[in-house]
Amino acid sequence: MTSVVYPKLIRGFCNPKSLRRWEIGVRARLPDHYKQRKIRIAKAIMNGADTPVHYEKEPGLWKEGHHPDTVLPVQNRPIPLIFPAEADQGLWGGEGIIKGYVQRRHRAARAPKIWVPHFREAILYSEILDKHLKITVTDRAWQLIDDAFGLDSYILQTPEEDLNSNLALKLKQRMLEALMDKSLYPNDAEKREKIYNKYKKYITYSREEVEWLGLSEEEAIEKQEELEKQRSKPRPLKEIFTEELIAKLKIGEQ
């Protein structure tokens, strides 16, 4: 018999109280699409809306109890997972670290136990980027990449709450930028069109959304502060007068 204790998530981003920080300070001034995406991912993980990996969801609302003529409510409570910093540097495929207790014999004392995914170093090829990448993956992520017939399809078609990795989002950003700019295979026009047509259905983001897609929270804050610094920087009068003169000349030509 195994009993699991529900620990506090290491990623404060998944703590309900931490969602309010997006309404304070520089975080409140980040682009709405960036904040909404981060909050959506956090809520999905907290509420178990991401794909279940470590448990199976029971169907329906009620189930038969242990005693005759009794019914119990179905409670699909997700198992809280621990995601260390290393999770952002690899592809874990929805797996995480579970901290709990195991009871090996009836009435025996429970012993603490930590369940850790099995990892491997994999060399993965990206068709869009035309590069081989050395990435730490779990067995499940390896299987999901195989099921998707390649790294590109896995990264582009998997919901962000299931990717749950900064590395995955940065790869997604680079892939989408290459597709939008059509900068893939610059020396092979035929292959460029072939790969572009294969993956163009995933271009469902705006240019600005892609620009912010692969940024971690710290990187997004740094970018926002730099943008605000540039906006508040006074412009030389020479530039302003030059622009006004050009505008007047254009009107005169019309």
XYZ file of C-alpha atoms in Angstrom:
254
model
C 0.000 0.000 0.000
C 1.386 3.379 -0.960
C 0.359 6.701 0.526
C 1.450 10.011 -0.961
C 1.847 13.222 1.009
C 1.114 16.438 -0.869
C 4.160 18.739 -0.562
C 4.286 22.424 -1.387
C 5.303 22.944 -4.996
C 8.856 24.155 -5.433
C 7.876 26.337 -8.367
C 6.289 29.315 -6.622
C 4.802 30.127 -10.014
C 2.301 27.311 -9.338
C 1.310 28.608 -5.902
C -2.197 30.216 -6.009
C -1.047 33.177 -3.899
C 1.786 33.884 -6.322
C -0.695 34.562 -9.149
C -1.472 37.934 -7.562
C 2.071 39.114 -8.168
C 1.178 39.583 -11.848
C -0.920 42.569 -10.713
C 1.956 44.328 -8.928
C 4.951 46.352 -10.104
C 6.669 45.755 -13.419
C 4.876 42.401 -13.854
C 1.576 44.263 -14.157
C 3.008 46.233 -17.090
C 4.083 43.177 -19.074
C 2.127 42.507 -22.301
C -1.306 41.018 -21.618
C -0.706 38.017 -23.872
C 2.441 37.118 -21.887
C 0.746 37.451 -18.476
C -2.377 35.584 -19.579
C -0.316 32.719 -20.978
C 1.730 32.376 -17.786
C -1.376 32.503 -15.587
C -3.196 29.990 -17.813
C -0.289 27.538 -17.594
C -0.066 27.942 -13.802
C -3.803 27.385 -13.303
C -3.774 24.374 -15.620
C -0.999 22.754 -13.597
C -2.647 23.599 -10.257
C -6.098 22.375 -11.301
C -4.886 19.256 -13.066
C -5.946 20.510 -16.487
C -2.636 19.413 -17.946
C -2.373 15.842 -19.247
C -2.307 13.393 -16.275
C 0.981 11.512 -16.117
C 1.319 10.083 -12.608
C -2.325 9.128 -12.075
C -5.370 8.012 -14.060
C -8.506 10.136 -14.027
C -11.647 8.281 -12.996
C -14.678 8.878 -15.235
C -17.989 10.240 -13.995
C -18.927 12.068 -10.810
C -19.733 9.118 -8.505
C -18.380 5.636 -7.874
C -19.393 2.585 -5.855
C -18.125 2.571 -2.269
C -16.380 -0.220 -0.405
C -19.591 -1.211 1.388
C -22.849 -2.281 -0.301
C -25.336 0.429 -1.239
C -22.805 3.227 -0.766
C -21.524 5.719 -3.296
C -18.573 8.051 -3.106
C -17.772 11.201 -5.089
C -15.038 10.851 -7.686
C -12.090 13.026 -6.672
C -9.511 13.422 -9.405
C -7.029 15.299 -7.277
C -3.759 15.741 -9.191
C -0.565 14.610 -7.492
C 1.562 17.707 -6.772
C 4.911 17.546 -8.515
C 8.263 19.096 -7.685
C 10.048 20.801 -10.575
C 13.664 21.783 -9.841
C 15.569 24.273 -11.985
C 16.839 21.390 -14.131
C 13.291 20.830 -15.429
C 13.557 24.097 -17.365
C 16.770 22.931 -19.033
C 15.389 19.688 -20.475
C 12.241 17.995 -21.763
C 10.426 16.093 -19.019
C 7.219 15.325 -20.924
C 4.949 16.233 -18.009
C 6.834 14.087 -15.509
C 8.005 15.519 -12.204
C 9.489 14.535 -8.865
C 7.064 13.100 -6.299
C 7.779 13.291 -2.578
C 5.778 11.018 -0.315
C 5.772 7.932 1.876
C 5.613 4.216 1.202
C 4.132 1.573 3.518
C 5.662 -1.781 2.625
C 3.712 -3.941 5.094
C 0.360 -3.661 6.827
C 0.674 -1.701 10.078
C 4.337 -1.037 9.371
C 5.728 2.457 9.796
C 5.689 4.584 6.680
C 9.070 5.365 5.169
C 9.764 8.588 3.251
C 10.399 8.109 -0.445
C 11.119 10.280 -3.475
C 10.133 9.148 -6.972
C 12.346 10.594 -9.711
C 11.870 10.199 -13.493
C 14.405 8.233 -15.499
C 16.595 10.519 -17.630
C 18.771 10.092 -20.678
C 20.958 12.326 -22.829
C 19.439 12.352 -26.319
C 20.632 13.774 -29.626
C 17.515 15.203 -31.293
C 17.263 16.651 -34.783
C 15.156 19.688 -35.662
C 14.024 19.871 -39.281
C 13.097 23.532 -39.002
C 16.350 24.649 -37.387
C 18.399 22.042 -39.284
C 20.396 21.297 -36.136
C 21.193 18.346 -33.890
C 20.570 19.204 -30.235
C 21.817 17.413 -27.130
C 18.951 17.497 -24.631
C 18.187 15.739 -21.344
C 14.842 13.950 -21.714
C 12.732 11.587 -19.635
C 11.555 8.251 -20.971
C 8.065 9.684 -21.451
C 9.319 12.732 -23.355
C 11.358 10.406 -25.574
C 8.227 8.369 -26.321
C 6.124 11.485 -27.000
C 8.725 12.798 -29.458
C 8.702 9.432 -31.203
C 4.875 9.406 -31.303
C 4.907 12.903 -32.852
C 7.398 11.739 -35.513
C 10.051 14.234 -34.499
C 11.121 17.021 -32.183
C 9.552 19.838 -34.232
C 6.036 18.381 -34.242
C 6.249 17.532 -30.539
C 7.313 21.059 -29.568
C 4.833 22.847 -31.851
C 1.729 20.720 -31.209
C 2.072 20.096 -27.458
C 0.186 22.509 -25.143
C 2.523 24.778 -23.201
C 1.261 23.500 -19.842
C 2.384 20.010 -20.882
C 5.761 21.226 -22.156
C 6.315 23.110 -18.876
C 9.936 23.935 -19.731
C 11.780 27.136 -20.619
C 13.965 25.194 -23.041
C 10.881 23.873 -24.855
C 9.392 27.372 -25.144
C 12.666 28.815 -26.437
C 12.811 26.069 -29.068
C 9.204 26.821 -29.990
C 10.055 30.514 -30.314
C 13.031 29.836 -32.596
C 11.016 27.421 -34.741
C 8.131 29.867 -35.180
C 10.512 32.744 -35.978
C 12.203 30.623 -38.651
C 8.803 29.758 -40.142
C 7.546 33.358 -40.067
C 10.750 34.729 -41.604
C 11.086 31.739 -43.957
C 14.764 31.773 -43.039
C 15.082 27.984 -42.963
C 17.427 26.333 -45.470
C 18.673 29.565 -47.111
C 20.666 27.612 -49.720
C 17.938 25.123 -50.637
C 14.715 26.745 -51.865
C 13.006 23.431 -52.616
C 13.555 22.023 -49.132
C 12.638 25.377 -47.576
C 9.202 25.260 -49.213
C 8.750 21.607 -48.280
C 9.535 22.128 -44.579
C 7.596 25.414 -44.459
C 4.461 23.811 -45.922
C 4.791 20.928 -43.475
C 4.768 23.137 -40.369
C 3.044 26.387 -41.422
C -0.214 25.269 -39.774
C 1.412 25.964 -36.401
C 1.844 29.690 -37.126
C -1.069 30.768 -34.937
C 0.796 33.483 -33.018
C 1.378 37.134 -33.796
C 4.909 38.439 -34.276
C 4.864 40.132 -30.866
C 3.624 36.986 -29.111
C 6.453 34.956 -30.617
C 8.954 37.605 -29.547
C 7.902 37.120 -25.899
C 7.135 33.400 -26.109
C 10.501 31.986 -25.075
C 11.224 34.472 -22.297
C 11.387 33.365 -18.690
C 9.798 35.609 -16.082
C 13.158 37.215 -15.247
C 13.972 37.780 -18.929
C 10.521 39.274 -19.576
C 10.913 41.728 -16.687
C 14.358 42.748 -17.939
C 12.984 43.258 -21.456
C 10.034 45.332 -20.193
C 12.302 47.559 -18.101
C 14.590 48.117 -21.092
C 11.611 49.034 -23.306
C 10.339 51.508 -20.719
C 13.821 52.984 -20.409
C 13.985 53.520 -24.177
C 10.528 55.134 -24.247
C 11.373 57.579 -21.477
C 14.690 58.544 -23.062
C 14.434 62.105 -24.455
C 14.783 62.350 -28.218
C 17.140 64.932 -29.738
C 15.310 67.920 -31.242
C 17.243 67.372 -34.466
C 15.475 64.021 -34.981
C 12.053 65.521 -34.242
C 12.567 68.483 -36.618
C 13.899 66.174 -39.340
C 10.809 63.952 -39.111
C 8.504 66.995 -39.228
C 10.336 68.374 -42.271
C 10.103 65.052 -44.118
C 6.385 64.845 -43.330
C 5.810 68.387 -44.680
C 7.772 67.629 -47.854
C 5.660 64.525 -48.459
C 2.469 66.568 -48.051
C 3.831 69.190 -50.471
C 4.580 66.531 -53.090
C 0.991 65.337 -52.917
